[in-house]
Coordinates of C-alpha atoms in Angstrom, one line a residue:
M1 CA -9.9 -23.3 39.0
D2 CA -9.9 -19.8 36.9
P3 CA -13.5 -18.1 37.0
A4 CA -14.8 -17.9 34.0
P5 CA -14.2 -15.7 31.4
T6 CA -16.9 -12.9 31.3
S7 CA -16.1 -10.3 28.5
P8 CA -17.2 -11.4 24.9
L9 CA -13.4 -11.3 23.7
A10 CA -12.5 -13.9 26.5
R11 CA -15.8 -16.2 26.2
A12 CA -14.8 -16.0 22.2
E13 CA -11.1 -16.9 22.6
H14 CA -12.0 -19.7 25.2
F15 CA -14.7 -20.6 22.1
V16 CA -11.7 -20.7 19.8
W17 CA -9.4 -22.6 21.4
L18 CA -11.8 -25.2 22.1
T19 CA -13.3 -25.7 18.4
A20 CA -11.4 -23.8 15.8
R21 CA -9.1 -24.9 13.0
V22 CA -5.7 -23.9 13.6
L23 CA -6.0 -21.5 10.8
E24 CA -8.8 -19.8 13.1
Q25 CA -7.0 -20.0 15.7
R26 CA -4.5 -18.2 14.6
R27 CA -6.2 -15.5 12.7
F28 CA -7.8 -14.7 16.0
A29 CA -4.7 -14.6 17.8
Y30 CA -3.5 -12.1 15.1
H31 CA -6.4 -9.9 15.1
F32 CA -7.1 -10.0 19.3
L33 CA -4.0 -11.2 21.2
P34 CA -0.8 -9.6 22.0
Q35 CA 2.2 -11.3 20.5
R36 CA 4.1 -13.9 23.2
D37 CA 7.8 -14.3 23.2
G38 CA 9.1 -17.1 21.9
L39 CA 6.5 -17.9 19.2
E40 CA 5.9 -17.4 15.4
P41 CA 5.3 -13.8 14.7
A42 CA 1.3 -13.7 14.1
V43 CA 1.2 -12.6 10.7
D44 CA 3.5 -15.9 9.7
A45 CA 1.5 -18.2 11.8
V46 CA -1.8 -17.3 9.4
E47 CA 0.2 -17.3 6.5
R48 CA 1.8 -20.8 7.5
A49 CA -1.9 -22.2 8.4
L50 CA -3.4 -21.0 5.1
A51 CA -0.6 -22.4 3.2
A52 CA -1.8 -26.6 4.3
Y53 CA -4.9 -25.5 2.2
L54 CA -3.1 -24.1 -1.2
N55 CA -2.7 -27.2 -4.2
D56 CA 0.1 -27.5 -6.8
D57 CA -2.3 -25.6 -9.3
G58 CA -2.0 -22.5 -7.6
G59 CA -5.8 -22.9 -5.8
Y60 CA -6.9 -23.2 -2.8
G61 CA -9.2 -25.9 -1.6
H62 CA -9.2 -28.8 1.3
A63 CA -12.4 -27.7 2.7
L64 CA -11.0 -24.2 3.3
E65 CA -14.7 -23.0 3.0
P66 CA -16.1 -25.4 5.0
D67 CA -19.5 -25.8 2.7
L68 CA -17.5 -27.4 -0.2
R69 CA -15.6 -30.6 1.3
G70 CA -12.7 -32.9 -0.9
P71 CA -9.3 -31.6 -2.1
V72 CA -9.7 -29.8 -5.4
S73 CA -9.2 -26.3 -5.8
Q74 CA -12.8 -24.2 -6.0
P75 CA -13.1 -20.5 -6.6
L76 CA -14.7 -19.6 -3.4
H77 CA -12.0 -21.4 -1.2
T78 CA -9.8 -19.0 -3.2
A79 CA -11.9 -16.3 -2.2
Y80 CA -11.5 -16.9 1.2
A81 CA -7.5 -17.5 0.9
L82 CA -7.3 -14.2 -0.3
R83 CA -9.4 -12.6 2.0
V84 CA -7.1 -14.2 4.5
L85 CA -4.1 -12.7 3.5
D86 CA -5.8 -9.2 3.1
E87 CA -6.2 -9.5 6.4
I88 CA -2.8 -9.9 7.4
G89 CA -1.2 -7.5 4.2
R90 CA 0.3 -10.7 2.3
C91 CA -2.3 -10.6 -0.5
G92 CA 0.2 -10.1 -3.3
G93 CA 3.8 -11.3 -4.7
Q94 CA 4.5 -14.8 -6.0
R95 CA 2.2 -16.7 -4.6
I96 CA -0.8 -14.2 -6.1
E97 CA 0.9 -14.6 -9.7
R98 CA 0.5 -18.4 -9.1
V99 CA -3.5 -17.9 -7.8
C100 CA -3.9 -15.8 -11.0
R101 CA -2.5 -18.4 -13.2
Y102 CA -5.1 -20.8 -11.3
L103 CA -8.2 -18.2 -12.1
T104 CA -7.1 -17.9 -15.7
E105 CA -7.9 -21.7 -16.0
I106 CA -10.8 -22.1 -14.9
S107 CA -12.5 -18.5 -15.7
T108 CA -15.6 -19.1 -17.8
P109 CA -15.7 -17.5 -21.5
T110 CA -16.2 -14.2 -20.0
G111 CA -13.3 -13.8 -18.1
A112 CA -15.3 -14.7 -14.6
L113 CA -15.5 -17.1 -12.4
P114 CA -18.0 -19.9 -11.8
A115 CA -19.1 -20.3 -7.9
L116 CA -18.6 -23.8 -8.2
H117 CA -15.7 -25.6 -10.7
P118 CA -17.2 -29.2 -11.9
S119 CA -14.3 -30.5 -10.5
L120 CA -15.8 -30.8 -7.3
R121 CA -18.1 -33.5 -8.7
G122 CA -17.8 -36.7 -6.2
Y123 CA -16.8 -35.0 -3.4
P124 CA -19.6 -33.6 -0.1
A125 CA -20.9 -30.0 -0.8
A126 CA -23.9 -28.5 0.4
P127 CA -26.9 -29.6 -1.8
W128 CA -27.6 -25.7 -2.2
I129 CA -24.7 -25.6 -4.7
P130 CA -25.0 -27.7 -7.7
V131 CA -22.2 -29.1 -9.8
V132 CA -22.8 -28.6 -13.3
D133 CA -20.6 -29.5 -16.4
D134 CA -20.7 -26.1 -18.2
P135 CA -20.9 -23.7 -15.1
P136 CA -22.1 -19.9 -15.9
S137 CA -19.9 -17.1 -14.4
D138 CA -21.0 -15.7 -11.8
L139 CA -20.4 -12.2 -9.3
L140 CA -20.7 -14.7 -6.2
A141 CA -16.9 -15.8 -6.5
T142 CA -15.9 -13.3 -9.3
G143 CA -16.8 -9.7 -6.9
P144 CA -14.7 -11.0 -3.6
V145 CA -11.6 -12.2 -5.8
T146 CA -11.4 -9.3 -8.1
G147 CA -11.7 -6.8 -5.5
L148 CA -9.2 -8.3 -3.1
L149 CA -6.6 -8.4 -5.8
H150 CA -7.3 -4.9 -6.9
R151 CA -6.6 -3.9 -3.0
G152 CA -3.3 -5.7 -3.3
G153 CA -2.4 -3.5 -6.2
V154 CA -1.9 -6.9 -8.3
W155 CA -1.8 -6.3 -12.3
H156 CA -2.9 -9.8 -14.8
A157 CA -4.4 -9.9 -17.8
W158 CA -7.4 -11.9 -16.4
L159 CA -8.5 -9.1 -14.0
F160 CA -9.0 -7.0 -16.6
R161 CA -11.7 -9.3 -17.8
A162 CA -12.9 -10.2 -14.5
T163 CA -13.4 -6.7 -13.8
D164 CA -15.4 -5.8 -16.6
F165 CA -17.5 -8.6 -15.8
C166 CA -18.1 -7.6 -12.2
W167 CA -18.8 -3.7 -13.3
S168 CA -21.5 -5.3 -15.6
A169 CA -23.0 -7.3 -13.5
V170 CA -23.1 -5.1 -10.5
E171 CA -24.6 -2.5 -12.5
R172 CA -27.4 -5.0 -13.7
L173 CA -28.0 -5.4 -9.6
A174 CA -28.2 -1.7 -9.4
D175 CA -30.6 -0.9 -12.2
G176 CA -33.1 -3.4 -10.3
A177 CA -32.4 -7.1 -11.2
P178 CA -33.3 -9.3 -8.7
T179 CA -30.8 -10.5 -6.3
H180 CA -29.9 -12.3 -3.0
P181 CA -27.8 -11.2 0.0
Y182 CA -24.7 -13.1 -0.6
E183 CA -24.6 -11.7 -4.2
V184 CA -25.3 -8.3 -3.0
M185 CA -22.1 -9.1 -0.2
A186 CA -20.0 -10.2 -3.0
A187 CA -20.6 -6.8 -4.9
I188 CA -20.1 -4.5 -1.8
T189 CA -16.5 -6.3 -1.5
F190 CA -15.6 -5.6 -5.5
L191 CA -17.0 -2.2 -4.6
D192 CA -15.0 -1.2 -1.6
C193 CA -11.5 -2.8 -3.3
V194 CA -12.1 -1.7 -7.1
P195 CA -9.8 1.7 -7.8
D196 CA -12.4 3.5 -9.6
R197 CA -13.7 5.0 -6.4
Q198 CA -15.9 7.4 -8.1
R199 CA -17.7 5.3 -10.2
A200 CA -17.9 2.7 -7.3
G201 CA -19.4 5.0 -5.1
A202 CA -22.0 6.0 -7.7
V203 CA -22.8 2.3 -8.2
A204 CA -23.3 1.6 -4.6
E205 CA -25.5 4.2 -3.9
R206 CA -28.4 2.7 -6.2
L207 CA -27.5 -0.6 -5.6
G208 CA -28.5 0.4 -1.1
A209 CA -31.5 1.7 -2.7
R210 CA -32.6 -1.6 -4.2
V211 CA -31.5 -3.5 -1.5
R212 CA -33.7 -1.8 0.5
E213 CA -36.6 -1.9 -2.1
Q214 CA -36.2 -5.8 -2.5
R215 CA -36.0 -6.2 1.5
L216 CA -33.0 -8.1 1.5
V217 CA -31.9 -6.5 4.3
V218 CA -34.2 -6.6 8.3
L219 CA -33.9 -2.9 9.4
D220 CA -35.5 -4.0 13.0
P221 CA -33.5 -6.9 14.2
W222 CA -36.3 -7.1 16.8
D223 CA -38.7 -8.2 14.6
A224 CA -37.1 -10.6 12.6
A225 CA -39.0 -13.5 12.4
D226 CA -41.9 -11.9 10.7
H227 CA -39.5 -10.6 7.7
P228 CA -39.4 -13.1 4.5
V229 CA -36.3 -14.7 3.7
P230 CA -35.1 -14.8 0.0
A231 CA -35.7 -17.8 -2.5
G232 CA -34.1 -21.1 -1.2
Y233 CA -32.8 -19.4 1.8
G234 CA -33.0 -21.5 4.9
P235 CA -35.9 -20.8 7.8
G236 CA -34.2 -17.5 10.0
E237 CA -31.3 -17.0 6.9
H238 CA -31.6 -13.3 7.6
H239 CA -28.8 -10.7 7.1
F240 CA -28.9 -7.1 8.9
A241 CA -27.4 -4.0 8.6
H242 CA -23.6 -5.1 9.6
D243 CA -23.9 -8.4 7.0
F244 CA -24.0 -5.3 4.5
A245 CA -21.6 -2.8 5.9
R246 CA -19.1 -4.8 8.1
L247 CA -16.5 -1.8 8.0
P248 CA -17.5 1.7 8.8
G249 CA -16.0 2.9 5.5
S250 CA -17.6 0.4 3.3
V251 CA -19.6 1.7 0.3
A252 CA -22.5 0.2 1.8
R253 CA -22.2 2.0 5.3
P254 CA -24.3 5.0 3.7
W255 CA -27.1 2.2 3.0
F256 CA -28.3 2.5 6.5
S257 CA -29.2 5.2 8.9
D258 CA -27.3 6.2 12.3
A259 CA -30.2 4.2 14.4
E260 CA -30.3 1.5 11.5
M261 CA -26.8 0.5 12.1
S262 CA -26.8 0.5 16.1
A263 CA -29.8 -1.5 16.1
A264 CA -28.1 -4.0 14.0
L265 CA -25.0 -3.5 16.0
D266 CA -26.8 -4.1 19.6
H267 CA -28.2 -7.5 17.8
L268 CA -25.0 -8.6 17.0
A269 CA -23.4 -8.3 20.5
A270 CA -26.5 -9.8 21.9
A271 CA -26.4 -13.0 19.7
Q272 CA -23.0 -14.4 21.3
Q273 CA -24.2 -17.8 22.5
E274 CA -23.5 -19.0 26.5
D275 CA -20.1 -21.2 24.8
G276 CA -18.7 -18.0 23.4
G277 CA -19.2 -18.0 20.0
W278 CA -21.3 -16.6 17.5
P279 CA -24.3 -19.0 15.7
I280 CA -24.5 -19.4 12.2
N281 CA -28.3 -18.7 10.4
W282 CA -27.8 -20.9 7.0
R283 CA -28.9 -24.3 6.9
Q284 CA -26.5 -27.3 8.6
W285 CA -26.2 -29.7 6.3
A286 CA -23.4 -31.4 8.0
P287 CA -22.2 -31.4 11.7
G288 CA -18.8 -30.8 10.5
T289 CA -19.4 -27.6 8.3
A290 CA -21.4 -25.9 11.6
L291 CA -18.6 -26.6 14.0
E292 CA -16.1 -25.3 11.5
C293 CA -18.4 -22.2 10.4
R294 CA -19.1 -21.0 13.9
P295 CA -14.9 -19.9 14.6
M296 CA -15.4 -18.1 11.2
V297 CA -18.2 -16.1 11.9
T298 CA -17.5 -15.6 15.6
I299 CA -14.2 -13.4 14.1
D300 CA -16.2 -11.5 12.0
A301 CA -18.8 -10.6 14.7
L302 CA -15.9 -9.5 16.8
L303 CA -14.2 -7.6 14.1
T304 CA -17.3 -5.9 13.2
L305 CA -18.2 -5.3 16.4
R306 CA -14.7 -3.7 17.4
A307 CA -14.7 -1.6 13.9
Y308 CA -17.8 0.1 14.8
G309 CA -16.2 0.8 18.8
R310 CA -18.0 -1.4 20.7
E311 CA -16.8 -2.9 23.6
I312 CA -15.6 -6.5 23.4
G313 CA -13.3 -6.7 26.3

């Protein structure tokens, strides 16, 4: 019998092969495993697995984002798809033209995206994301999509309107409008990618001050139980420095001292569970969603730890 894997990476690999969807298996192989002779190139394998979620309208569906079930295209599914394509260097070309046509068709009058398009009505979805007939523009969906398209060098008429919306929304947050961690993370993705780096840096500095003032980040991870969670979040749904500054080059990295970031990374490394995966900290409203989300969270944890120079094996 082979000995049990001991390094964080080896334990995570066992967990991924045991539990993950094909897409996350191939993402894991792309990021962490050497290419093996006779196998499809890792980047092509990721793209082919992602294509299974693509719909004829140019958007992505089929529960790509596990908290939204059903086959129909949704902005949050499409945001995750763009993130995957960005990871493998393929967030451009004809496929993105089709995506932009889809985004144009579902955008609100401001040119932005709703968090949830009403086409999801009738399919299961997380209870904290309501389906409404006339959904408002939402930074949660628009920020990541707009930012990643900018990083991919995409030019499209819709993108200009969406960018104006994002700047306005992020400026409001930086000026002190009430917010919550997931909205801030959407803002960070936009600011990390948007071409105007000087403006992005200035806005990010102000936004970081608001995050600390509103206590949206737990700065002492070992004391998290005593830290309040934002309204509407589940028990224990805390966010730490590494959740905001996933990579050292992020505009959010200067928000935290070296000691604060080190403590957050220590806590992240220690959160790996006995089965090799990392836990999710939001409400588990259906058994399948928890199973599908844990490999996604595990890949994110490994990528962050490696980016900061932590030994993962």
